[in-house]
Coordinates of C-alpha atoms in Angstrom, one line a residue:
Chain A
X17 CA 53.1 18.6 -72.7
X18 CA 55.7 19.7 -70.1
X19 CA 58.0 17.7 -67.9
X20 CA 57.0 14.4 -66.2
X21 CA 54.6 15.1 -63.5
X22 CA 50.9 15.8 -62.7
X23 CA 49.5 17.6 -65.8
X24 CA 46.1 17.6 -64.1
X25 CA 46.0 17.7 -60.2
X26 CA 45.3 14.2 -58.9
X27 CA 42.0 15.1 -57.1
X28 CA 40.6 16.5 -60.4
X29 CA 42.0 13.7 -62.6
X30 CA 40.7 10.9 -60.4
X31 CA 37.4 12.1 -59.0
X32 CA 34.3 10.1 -59.9
X33 CA 31.9 12.8 -61.0
X34 CA 28.4 12.5 -62.4
X35 CA 28.2 10.0 -65.2
X36 CA 31.5 8.4 -64.4
X37 CA 31.7 5.0 -66.2
X38 CA 33.7 2.4 -64.4
X39 CA 33.4 -0.1 -67.3
X40 CA 35.2 2.4 -69.6
X41 CA 38.2 2.9 -67.3
X42 CA 41.5 1.6 -68.5
X43 CA 43.0 0.0 -65.4
X44 CA 46.5 0.4 -66.7
X45 CA 46.1 4.1 -67.4
X46 CA 47.8 6.8 -65.3
X47 CA 45.2 9.7 -65.2
X48 CA 46.7 13.1 -64.8
X49 CA 50.3 11.8 -64.7
X50 CA 52.7 12.2 -67.5
X51 CA 55.7 9.9 -67.0
X52 CA 56.7 6.4 -66.5
X53 CA 57.6 4.3 -63.5
X54 CA 61.2 5.6 -63.5
X55 CA 59.9 9.1 -63.0
X56 CA 57.0 8.1 -60.8
X57 CA 58.8 6.3 -58.1
X58 CA 61.2 9.0 -57.0
X59 CA 58.4 11.5 -57.2
X60 CA 56.3 9.3 -54.9
X61 CA 59.1 9.1 -52.5
X62 CA 59.5 12.9 -52.3
X63 CA 55.8 13.4 -51.9
X64 CA 55.8 10.7 -49.2
X65 CA 58.2 12.9 -47.3
X66 CA 55.9 15.8 -47.8
X67 CA 53.0 13.7 -46.5
X68 CA 55.1 12.8 -43.4
X69 CA 55.6 16.5 -42.7
X70 CA 51.9 17.3 -43.1
X71 CA 51.0 14.4 -40.9
X72 CA 53.2 15.7 -38.1
X73 CA 51.5 19.1 -38.5
X74 CA 48.1 17.4 -38.2
X75 CA 49.3 15.6 -35.1
X76 CA 50.6 18.8 -33.5
X77 CA 47.2 20.4 -34.3
X78 CA 45.5 17.5 -32.5
X79 CA 47.7 17.7 -29.5
X80 CA 46.9 21.3 -29.0
X81 CA 43.2 21.2 -29.1
X82 CA 42.6 21.0 -32.8
X83 CA 39.6 19.0 -34.1
X84 CA 40.6 18.0 -37.6
X85 CA 41.5 14.6 -38.9
X86 CA 41.8 12.7 -42.2
X87 CA 40.3 9.4 -43.0
X88 CA 41.5 7.3 -46.0
X89 CA 38.9 4.7 -47.1
X90 CA 40.4 2.0 -49.2
X91 CA 38.2 -0.3 -51.3
X92 CA 39.1 -2.6 -54.1
X93 CA 38.7 -6.2 -55.2
X94 CA 41.1 -8.9 -53.9
X95 CA 44.7 -8.3 -55.1
X96 CA 43.9 -4.7 -56.1
X97 CA 46.7 -3.5 -53.9
X98 CA 45.1 -2.2 -50.7
X99 CA 47.8 -3.8 -48.6
X100 CA 50.5 -2.4 -50.7
X101 CA 49.1 1.1 -50.3
X102 CA 49.1 0.7 -46.5
X103 CA 52.7 -0.7 -46.5
X104 CA 54.1 1.9 -48.9
X105 CA 52.0 5.1 -48.6
X106 CA 51.0 4.9 -45.0
X107 CA 54.3 3.4 -44.2
X108 CA 55.9 6.7 -45.1
X109 CA 54.4 8.5 -42.1
X110 CA 55.0 8.2 -38.4
X111 CA 53.1 5.2 -37.1
X112 CA 52.3 7.2 -33.9
X113 CA 49.9 9.4 -35.9
X114 CA 48.1 6.6 -37.8
X115 CA 44.9 4.8 -36.8
X116 CA 44.6 1.8 -39.1
X117 CA 41.7 -0.6 -39.1
X118 CA 41.1 -3.5 -41.4
X119 CA 37.4 -4.6 -41.7
X120 CA 37.0 -8.3 -42.4
X121 CA 33.9 -10.5 -42.0
X122 CA 32.0 -9.0 -39.0
X123 CA 32.5 -10.7 -35.7
X124 CA 29.5 -12.0 -33.8
X125 CA 29.5 -8.9 -31.6
X126 CA 29.7 -6.7 -34.7
X127 CA 26.8 -8.5 -36.4
X128 CA 24.7 -7.9 -33.3
X129 CA 25.0 -4.1 -33.9
X130 CA 24.1 -1.8 -36.8
X131 CA 26.6 -2.1 -39.6
X132 CA 28.0 1.4 -38.9
X133 CA 28.7 0.6 -35.2
X134 CA 32.2 -0.8 -35.8
X135 CA 32.9 2.0 -38.3
X136 CA 32.0 4.7 -35.8
X137 CA 34.2 3.1 -33.2
X138 CA 37.2 3.2 -35.6
X139 CA 37.0 6.8 -36.7
X140 CA 40.3 8.7 -36.3
X141 CA 40.6 10.9 -33.2
X142 CA 41.5 14.6 -33.8
X143 CA 45.0 14.9 -35.2
X144 CA 45.2 11.4 -36.6
X145 CA 45.4 10.0 -40.1
X146 CA 42.8 7.2 -40.1
X147 CA 43.0 4.3 -42.6
X148 CA 40.2 1.9 -43.3
X149 CA 41.3 -1.2 -45.3
X150 CA 37.8 -2.0 -46.5
X151 CA 35.0 -0.2 -44.8
X152 CA 31.2 0.3 -44.5
X153 CA 31.1 0.0 -48.3
X154 CA 31.4 -3.8 -47.9
X155 CA 27.8 -3.5 -46.7
X156 CA 26.7 -2.5 -50.2
X157 CA 29.3 -4.5 -52.0
X158 CA 29.8 -8.1 -50.8
X159 CA 26.6 -7.9 -48.9
X160 CA 24.7 -6.9 -52.1
X161 CA 26.4 -9.3 -54.4
X162 CA 26.2 -12.3 -52.1
X163 CA 22.7 -11.4 -51.1
X164 CA 23.4 -11.4 -47.4
X165 CA 20.5 -9.1 -46.7
X166 CA 17.3 -8.5 -48.7
X167 CA 17.6 -5.8 -51.5
X168 CA 15.4 -3.3 -49.7
X169 CA 18.0 -3.4 -46.8
X170 CA 21.1 -2.7 -48.9
X171 CA 19.2 -0.2 -51.1
X172 CA 18.5 2.0 -48.1
X173 CA 22.2 2.0 -47.1
X174 CA 23.5 4.4 -49.8
X175 CA 21.5 7.3 -48.3
X176 CA 22.4 6.3 -44.8
X177 CA 26.1 6.2 -45.7
X178 CA 25.8 9.6 -47.3
X179 CA 24.2 11.0 -44.1
X180 CA 26.9 9.3 -42.0
X181 CA 29.7 10.7 -44.0
X182 CA 28.2 14.2 -43.9
X183 CA 28.1 13.9 -40.1
X184 CA 31.7 12.7 -40.0
X185 CA 33.0 15.5 -42.3
X186 CA 31.0 18.1 -40.3
X187 CA 32.8 17.0 -37.2
X188 CA 36.1 17.9 -38.7
X189 CA 37.3 14.7 -40.6
X190 CA 38.3 15.0 -44.2
X191 CA 37.2 11.7 -45.9
X192 CA 39.3 10.5 -48.9
X193 CA 37.6 7.6 -50.5
X194 CA 39.8 5.6 -52.9
X195 CA 38.5 2.7 -55.1
X196 CA 41.4 0.7 -56.6
X197 CA 40.4 -0.6 -60.0
X198 CA 42.2 -3.6 -61.3
X199 CA 41.6 -5.4 -64.6
X200 CA 40.6 -9.1 -64.7
X201 CA 43.9 -10.0 -66.4
X202 CA 46.0 -8.3 -63.8
X203 CA 44.1 -10.0 -61.0
X204 CA 44.6 -13.4 -62.7
X205 CA 48.4 -12.7 -62.8
X206 CA 48.5 -11.7 -59.2
X207 CA 46.5 -14.7 -58.0
X208 CA 48.7 -16.9 -60.2
X209 CA 51.8 -15.5 -58.5
X210 CA 50.3 -16.3 -55.0
X211 CA 49.7 -19.9 -56.2
X212 CA 53.1 -20.4 -57.7
X213 CA 55.1 -19.1 -54.8
X214 CA 55.0 -21.2 -51.6
X215 CA 56.0 -18.1 -49.5
X216 CA 52.8 -16.5 -50.8
X217 CA 50.4 -19.4 -50.2
X218 CA 49.3 -18.0 -46.8
X219 CA 47.9 -15.0 -48.6
X220 CA 45.8 -17.1 -50.9
X221 CA 42.2 -17.7 -50.1
X222 CA 40.2 -20.1 -52.3
X223 CA 37.2 -17.8 -51.7
X224 CA 38.9 -15.2 -53.8
X225 CA 38.1 -17.2 -56.9
X226 CA 34.4 -17.4 -56.0
X227 CA 34.4 -13.6 -55.8
X228 CA 36.3 -13.4 -59.2
X229 CA 33.7 -15.6 -60.8
X230 CA 31.2 -12.8 -59.9
X231 CA 33.2 -10.1 -61.5
X232 CA 30.4 -8.4 -63.4
X233 CA 28.2 -8.3 -60.3
X234 CA 31.0 -6.6 -58.3
X235 CA 31.6 -4.1 -61.1
X236 CA 27.9 -3.3 -61.1
X237 CA 27.9 -2.9 -57.3
X238 CA 31.0 -0.6 -57.5
X239 CA 29.3 1.5 -60.2
X240 CA 26.3 1.9 -57.9
X241 CA 28.6 3.0 -55.1
X242 CA 30.2 5.6 -57.3
X243 CA 26.8 6.8 -58.7
X244 CA 25.2 7.1 -55.3
X245 CA 27.9 8.0 -52.8
X246 CA 30.4 10.2 -54.6
X247 CA 29.2 13.3 -52.9
X248 CA 30.6 16.8 -52.6
X249 CA 31.6 16.4 -49.0
X250 CA 33.1 12.9 -49.6
X251 CA 33.8 12.2 -53.2
X252 CA 35.2 9.0 -54.6
X253 CA 38.5 8.8 -56.4
X254 CA 38.9 5.9 -58.7
X255 CA 42.5 4.9 -59.1
X256 CA 43.5 2.5 -61.9
X257 CA 45.6 -0.1 -60.1
X258 CA 47.2 -2.4 -62.7
X259 CA 50.4 -0.4 -62.3
X260 CA 51.3 -0.5 -58.6
X261 CA 53.7 2.4 -58.8
X262 CA 50.9 4.7 -60.2
X263 CA 48.4 3.7 -57.5
X264 CA 50.9 4.5 -54.8
X265 CA 51.9 7.7 -56.4
X266 CA 48.2 8.7 -56.8
X267 CA 47.1 7.9 -53.3
X268 CA 50.1 9.7 -51.8
X269 CA 49.1 12.7 -53.9
X270 CA 45.5 12.6 -52.9
X271 CA 46.5 12.5 -49.2
X272 CA 48.9 15.4 -49.7
X273 CA 46.2 17.5 -51.2
X274 CA 43.7 16.6 -48.5
X275 CA 46.2 17.6 -45.7
X276 CA 47.3 20.7 -47.5
X277 CA 43.6 21.7 -47.8
X278 CA 43.4 21.9 -44.0
X279 CA 45.8 24.8 -44.2
X280 CA 47.3 24.0 -40.8
X281 CA 50.2 25.9 -39.3
X282 CA 52.4 25.1 -36.3
X283 CA 50.2 25.7 -33.3
X284 CA 50.7 28.8 -31.2
X285 CA 52.1 28.0 -27.8
X286 CA 51.4 29.7 -24.5
X287 CA 54.8 28.7 -23.1
X288 CA 57.3 31.5 -22.4
X289 CA 60.5 30.1 -24.1
X290 CA 62.8 32.6 -22.3
X291 CA 61.4 31.8 -18.9
X292 CA 61.6 28.0 -19.6
X293 CA 65.2 28.3 -20.8
X294 CA 66.0 30.1 -17.6
X295 CA 64.3 27.3 -15.5
X296 CA 66.3 24.7 -17.6
X297 CA 69.6 26.5 -16.9
X298 CA 68.8 26.7 -13.2
X299 CA 68.5 23.0 -12.7
X300 CA 71.7 21.4 -11.4
X301 CA 71.9 17.7 -11.6
X302 CA 74.3 16.0 -9.1
X303 CA 76.6 13.6 -11.0
X304 CA 77.1 10.1 -9.7
X305 CA 80.7 11.0 -9.0
X306 CA 79.7 14.1 -7.0
X307 CA 80.1 16.9 -9.6
X308 CA 77.1 18.7 -11.1
X309 CA 76.3 18.6 -14.8
X310 CA 74.4 21.4 -16.5
Chain B
X15 CA 89.2 -5.8 -34.1
X16 CA 87.6 -6.6 -37.5
X17 CA 85.5 -4.4 -39.8
X18 CA 82.8 -2.0 -38.6
X19 CA 79.9 -3.9 -37.2
X20 CA 78.7 -5.8 -34.1
X21 CA 81.8 -7.1 -32.3
X22 CA 79.5 -8.5 -29.6
X23 CA 75.9 -9.5 -30.5
X24 CA 73.6 -6.7 -29.4
X25 CA 71.5 -8.8 -27.0
X26 CA 74.7 -9.7 -25.1
X27 CA 76.3 -6.3 -25.2
X28 CA 73.2 -4.5 -23.9
X29 CA 71.6 -6.9 -21.5
X30 CA 71.3 -5.7 -17.9
X31 CA 72.6 -8.6 -16.0
X32 CA 73.2 -9.0 -12.2
X33 CA 75.1 -6.1 -10.8
X34 CA 74.5 -3.8 -13.8
X35 CA 75.3 -0.2 -12.7
X36 CA 73.3 2.4 -14.5
X37 CA 75.2 5.3 -13.0
X38 CA 78.4 3.9 -14.6
X39 CA 77.0 3.8 -18.1
X40 CA 78.4 6.2 -20.6
X41 CA 75.3 7.4 -22.5
X42 CA 77.3 8.3 -25.5
X43 CA 78.9 4.9 -25.8
X44 CA 78.0 2.3 -28.5
X45 CA 78.2 -1.1 -26.7
X46 CA 79.1 -4.0 -29.0
X47 CA 79.3 -1.8 -32.1
X48 CA 82.5 -0.8 -33.8
X49 CA 82.0 2.0 -36.2
X50 CA 80.7 5.5 -36.5
X51 CA 77.5 7.0 -37.7
X52 CA 78.5 6.8 -41.3
X53 CA 78.8 3.0 -41.0
X54 CA 75.9 2.7 -38.6
X55 CA 73.1 4.3 -40.6
X56 CA 73.3 2.1 -43.8
X57 CA 73.7 -0.9 -41.6
X58 CA 70.5 0.1 -39.7
X59 CA 68.7 0.5 -43.0
X60 CA 69.7 -3.0 -44.2
X61 CA 68.7 -4.5 -40.9
X62 CA 65.4 -2.6 -41.0
X63 CA 64.7 -4.5 -44.3
X64 CA 65.5 -7.7 -42.6
X65 CA 63.2 -6.8 -39.7
X66 CA 60.4 -6.1 -42.2
X67 CA 60.9 -9.6 -43.8
X68 CA 60.8 -11.2 -40.4
X69 CA 57.7 -9.3 -39.4
X70 CA 55.9 -10.5 -42.5
X71 CA 56.9 -14.1 -41.5
X72 CA 55.5 -13.5 -38.0
X73 CA 52.3 -12.1 -39.5
X74 CA 51.9 -15.1 -41.9
X75 CA 52.4 -17.3 -38.8
X76 CA 49.7 -15.5 -37.0
X77 CA 47.3 -15.7 -39.9
X78 CA 47.7 -19.5 -40.1
X79 CA 47.0 -20.4 -36.5
X80 CA 50.4 -19.5 -35.0
X81 CA 50.5 -18.2 -31.4
X82 CA 53.7 -16.3 -31.3
X83 CA 54.1 -12.5 -31.0
X84 CA 56.8 -10.0 -30.1
X85 CA 56.4 -7.0 -27.7
X86 CA 58.8 -4.1 -27.6
X87 CA 58.6 -2.2 -24.3
X88 CA 60.2 1.2 -24.6
X89 CA 61.1 3.2 -21.5
X90 CA 63.2 6.3 -21.1
X91 CA 63.1 9.8 -19.7
X92 CA 61.6 12.7 -21.7
X93 CA 63.6 13.3 -24.9
X94 CA 65.4 10.0 -24.6
X95 CA 64.1 9.2 -28.1
X96 CA 61.2 6.8 -27.7
X97 CA 59.3 8.6 -30.4
X98 CA 62.2 8.5 -32.8
X99 CA 62.5 4.7 -32.3
X100 CA 58.9 4.3 -33.2
X101 CA 59.2 6.5 -36.2
X102 CA 62.4 5.0 -37.6
X103 CA 62.6 1.5 -36.3
X104 CA 59.0 0.5 -36.2
X105 CA 58.4 2.7 -39.3
X106 CA 60.5 0.2 -41.3
X107 CA 57.9 -2.5 -41.0
X108 CA 54.4 -2.9 -42.4
X109 CA 51.9 -0.9 -40.3
X110 CA 49.4 -3.7 -40.8
X111 CA 51.5 -5.9 -38.5
X112 CA 52.1 -3.5 -35.7
X113 CA 50.0 -2.9 -32.6
X114 CA 51.3 0.4 -31.1
X115 CA 50.1 1.8 -27.8
X116 CA 51.3 4.9 -26.0
X117 CA 50.7 4.9 -22.2
X118 CA 50.1 8.4 -20.8
X119 CA 48.6 9.5 -17.5
X120 CA 45.9 6.9 -16.9
X121 CA 42.3 8.0 -17.7
X122 CA 39.6 7.9 -15.1
X123 CA 38.4 4.5 -16.4
X124 CA 42.0 3.2 -16.3
X125 CA 42.5 4.4 -12.7
X126 CA 39.4 2.6 -11.7
X127 CA 41.1 -0.7 -12.6
X128 CA 44.3 -2.5 -11.6
X129 CA 47.3 -0.8 -13.2
X130 CA 47.9 -3.9 -15.4
X131 CA 44.4 -3.8 -16.8
X132 CA 45.2 -1.4 -19.6
X133 CA 48.4 -3.2 -20.3
X134 CA 46.7 -6.6 -20.7
X135 CA 44.2 -5.0 -23.0
X136 CA 47.0 -3.8 -25.3
X137 CA 49.1 -7.0 -25.6
X138 CA 49.8 -7.9 -29.2
X139 CA 47.6 -10.5 -30.8
X140 CA 49.3 -13.6 -32.3
X141 CA 51.4 -12.7 -35.3
X142 CA 51.8 -9.0 -34.3
X143 CA 54.7 -6.9 -33.3
X144 CA 53.4 -4.9 -30.3
X145 CA 55.0 -1.7 -29.2
X146 CA 54.5 0.0 -25.8
X147 CA 55.7 3.6 -25.7
X148 CA 56.0 3.7 -21.9
X149 CA 54.3 0.8 -20.1
X150 CA 53.4 -0.7 -16.7
X151 CA 56.9 0.3 -15.7
X152 CA 55.6 3.8 -15.2
X153 CA 53.8 2.3 -12.2
X154 CA 57.2 1.8 -10.5
X155 CA 58.9 4.9 -12.0
X156 CA 56.8 8.1 -12.0
X157 CA 54.4 6.6 -9.5
X158 CA 57.3 5.9 -7.1
X159 CA 59.2 9.1 -7.6
X160 CA 56.1 11.3 -7.4
X161 CA 54.8 9.3 -4.5
X162 CA 51.4 8.7 -6.1
X163 CA 50.9 5.6 -4.0
X164 CA 52.3 4.5 -0.6
X165 CA 55.8 2.8 -0.8
X166 CA 54.3 -0.6 0.2
X167 CA 52.1 -0.5 -2.9
X168 CA 54.8 0.2 -5.4
X169 CA 57.2 -2.1 -3.6
X170 CA 54.9 -5.0 -4.2
X171 CA 54.7 -4.3 -7.9
X172 CA 58.1 -5.6 -9.0
X173 CA 57.2 -9.2 -8.1
X174 CA 53.8 -8.7 -9.6
X175 CA 55.3 -7.4 -12.9
X176 CA 57.7 -10.4 -13.0
X177 CA 54.8 -12.8 -12.6
X178 CA 52.8 -10.9 -15.2
X179 CA 55.6 -11.0 -17.7
X180 CA 56.2 -14.7 -17.1
X181 CA 52.6 -15.3 -17.9
X182 CA 52.8 -13.2 -21.1
X183 CA 55.9 -15.0 -22.3
X184 CA 54.5 -18.4 -21.5
X185 CA 51.5 -17.6 -23.7
X186 CA 53.9 -17.1 -26.7
X187 CA 55.0 -13.4 -26.6
X188 CA 58.6 -12.6 -26.7
X189 CA 59.1 -9.5 -24.5
X190 CA 62.0 -7.1 -25.5
X191 CA 62.4 -4.5 -22.8
X192 CA 64.5 -1.5 -23.8
X193 CA 65.5 1.4 -21.5
X194 CA 66.9 4.3 -23.4
X195 CA 69.5 6.0 -21.3
X196 CA 70.3 9.6 -22.0
X197 CA 72.8 11.9 -20.2
X198 CA 71.7 15.1 -18.4
X199 CA 73.6 17.3 -20.9
X200 CA 72.1 15.7 -23.9
X201 CA 68.6 16.1 -22.4
X202 CA 69.3 19.7 -21.8
X203 CA 70.3 20.2 -25.4
X204 CA 67.2 18.5 -26.7
X205 CA 64.9 20.5 -24.4
X206 CA 66.7 23.7 -25.5
X207 CA 66.1 22.8 -29.1
X208 CA 62.4 22.4 -28.5
X209 CA 62.3 25.8 -26.8
X210 CA 64.3 27.6 -29.5
X211 CA 62.2 26.3 -32.4
X212 CA 58.6 27.5 -32.7
X213 CA 57.7 24.4 -34.7
X214 CA 58.8 22.3 -31.8
X215 CA 57.0 24.2 -29.0
X216 CA 54.0 21.9 -29.2
X217 CA 56.2 19.0 -28.1
X218 CA 57.4 21.0 -25.0
X219 CA 55.8 20.3 -21.7
X220 CA 56.8 22.5 -18.8
X221 CA 56.3 19.4 -16.6
X222 CA 59.4 17.9 -18.2
X223 CA 61.5 20.3 -16.2
X224 CA 59.9 19.2 -13.0
X225 CA 60.9 15.6 -13.9
X226 CA 64.4 16.7 -14.8
X227 CA 64.8 18.4 -11.5
X228 CA 64.3 14.9 -9.9
X229 CA 66.9 13.3 -12.1
X230 CA 68.7 11.3 -9.3
X231 CA 65.4 10.0 -8.0
X232 CA 64.5 8.7 -11.5
X233 CA 67.9 7.1 -11.9
X234 CA 67.4 5.3 -8.6
X235 CA 64.0 4.2 -9.7
X236 CA 65.4 2.9 -13.0
X237 CA 68.2 1.1 -11.2
X238 CA 65.6 -0.6 -9.0
X239 CA 63.7 -1.7 -12.2
X240 CA 66.8 -3.2 -13.7
X241 CA 67.8 -4.9 -10.4
X242 CA 64.4 -6.4 -9.8
X243 CA 62.8 -7.0 -13.2
X244 CA 65.6 -8.0 -15.6
X245 CA 64.6 -11.7 -15.5
X246 CA 65.6 -14.6 -17.7
X247 CA 62.3 -14.7 -19.4
X248 CA 62.1 -10.9 -20.0
X249 CA 65.5 -9.3 -19.6
X250 CA 66.1 -5.5 -19.8
X251 CA 68.4 -4.1 -22.5
X252 CA 69.9 -0.7 -21.6
X253 CA 70.6 1.3 -24.7
X254 CA 72.8 4.4 -24.4
X255 CA 70.7 7.1 -26.2
X256 CA 72.8 10.2 -26.6
X257 CA 73.6 9.1 -30.2
X258 CA 70.3 8.6 -31.9
X259 CA 71.8 6.6 -34.7
X260 CA 73.2 4.1 -32.3
X261 CA 69.9 3.7 -30.4
X262 CA 68.0 3.1 -33.6
X263 CA 70.6 0.6 -34.8
X264 CA 70.6 -1.2 -31.5
X265 CA 66.9 -1.5 -31.1
X266 CA 66.6 -2.7 -34.7
X267 CA 69.2 -5.4 -34.0
X268 CA 67.5 -6.5 -30.7
X269 CA 64.2 -6.9 -32.6
X270 CA 65.9 -8.8 -35.4
X271 CA 67.4 -11.2 -32.9
X272 CA 64.1 -11.6 -31.1
X273 CA 62.3 -12.5 -34.3
X274 CA 65.0 -14.8 -35.6
X275 CA 64.9 -16.6 -32.3
X276 CA 61.3 -17.7 -33.1
X277 CA 62.7 -19.7 -36.0
X278 CA 59.6 -19.3 -38.0
X279 CA 59.3 -20.5 -41.6
X280 CA 56.6 -19.9 -44.2
X281 CA 53.5 -21.7 -43.0
X282 CA 52.5 -24.9 -44.8
X283 CA 49.4 -24.6 -46.7
X284 CA 46.5 -27.0 -47.3
X285 CA 45.6 -25.5 -50.7
X286 CA 46.2 -27.5 -53.8
X287 CA 48.0 -25.0 -56.1
X288 CA 47.5 -27.0 -59.3
X289 CA 43.7 -27.4 -58.7
X290 CA 43.4 -23.7 -57.8
X291 CA 45.3 -22.7 -61.0
X292 CA 42.9 -24.9 -63.0
X293 CA 39.9 -23.2 -61.3
X294 CA 41.5 -19.8 -62.0
X295 CA 41.9 -20.6 -65.7
X296 CA 38.3 -21.9 -65.9
X297 CA 36.8 -18.6 -64.9
X298 CA 35.7 -16.5 -68.0
X299 CA 34.9 -12.9 -67.3
X300 CA 32.6 -11.2 -69.8
X301 CA 34.1 -7.9 -71.0
X302 CA 32.0 -4.8 -70.9
X303 CA 32.2 -4.8 -74.7
X304 CA 31.0 -8.4 -75.0
X305 CA 34.3 -10.4 -75.3
X306 CA 35.7 -12.6 -72.5
X307 CA 39.0 -11.9 -70.8
X308 CA 40.9 -14.6 -69.1

């Protein structure tokens, strides 16, 4: 073992490959990372700055005709920490370059369309970092567990989602799919905190307990998602989420890798800097008092 | 004089009242604030944390049926620092509670509508902090200076904008209008930097110099905006912007005041915490190995 740090690159340590067994995952583990919270937090901050630089490069690329974008898809049970990832990881980059969308219970208009309609509408434009807080995967998770459509309907969706994501990636978007995996005990502790603190009551939804009561069915539905939709073009990364500092560190690292993989550089420009500097120097601005500033 | 800090509250020091003279404003001054950059930056960071707390309170309010929201309208000439305000001031709050919209040259669809159409569509929903990077004021600034519509058309817009903002504030949105005022010399320095650094060329737009060449006409158009639209319900704050640290400190402070003015508290809840805790404790989750966690 060397110093604290990534002993195995995060994308490799966290990827859900063939045979990945969600039930066997220790949700308090820190795959690929050697070090504790004291080492992890400053590292995450430094990588957050790197992420912000890369996001600016992506934005510049988009502003100059580039077609690439990145989409972070965040899934996880209630209290798994999706909101914290948005606040802390996405909060490190310039809000102007982020397209964030939370997918709740579909509206009447959304229900009148195909389930991918609202998803397509929310895809990041070129140059943007898109973030989905929940996503089309709810259509094979809650929809499956709660039996909102017949089995043959949700069963057909895995292939449909794979085809959709292939189309999205082919059009230039790198899709980073993150499943935050929390343990039952840690979820209980987080729900308990919401109940014990009046300033957190607004975040508490009694329906969360109904979902919790169906834990094994959700685990089974997540396992099916990992088995059937962790493709080469859009793999799943399963991030143990009992330790919030690790989850934030890991998602930051996955995004840094995704953006570095684009191998972007500052876009060439067709402006003539010397000529523009001469134009700039030639402009005389009358001062309110009568003199001219330059 | 006391310690470093706000000697006059920012909303009072920066408000454009009757007779405000834009030409007389020193764009390197720091109205209301006593102290230098070394004092200003940590203060801005601390107030940014306060802003984040208040934004969460606003969000909680919106999630529980509240109708209030805050809208920051940012105006200023090219390089005045609108983007930096978004990155640094708005970047301090949870991205999930922000609705950010940049208004560029209107699209064909937007041109087919009334100029306030795209503005209305972008107003913050209850509980959100909205940010307009440029706004409907472009319709009496660039539109006036460039003569894109006949004078009688833009002349009618001041009253129309006042009526619109009265309607917006009456519906529960606090409108904080900030004009960033930069000096000609500082703008020249910032444009020069963009031209001298290849990694900044993508931000450079030759059209910026055409606008710069019309500096007096823009100052006149801004003065008219301040004279005619700094109303009691939606006053303008004019922030000297040659010192970036001051502009960020000042806008943070204006937003903190706006949010504190809402006098929000954590929303009451109709959940029964004891009953919910009992429900939580009653749920037994079978472990993959066969045991039950609780």
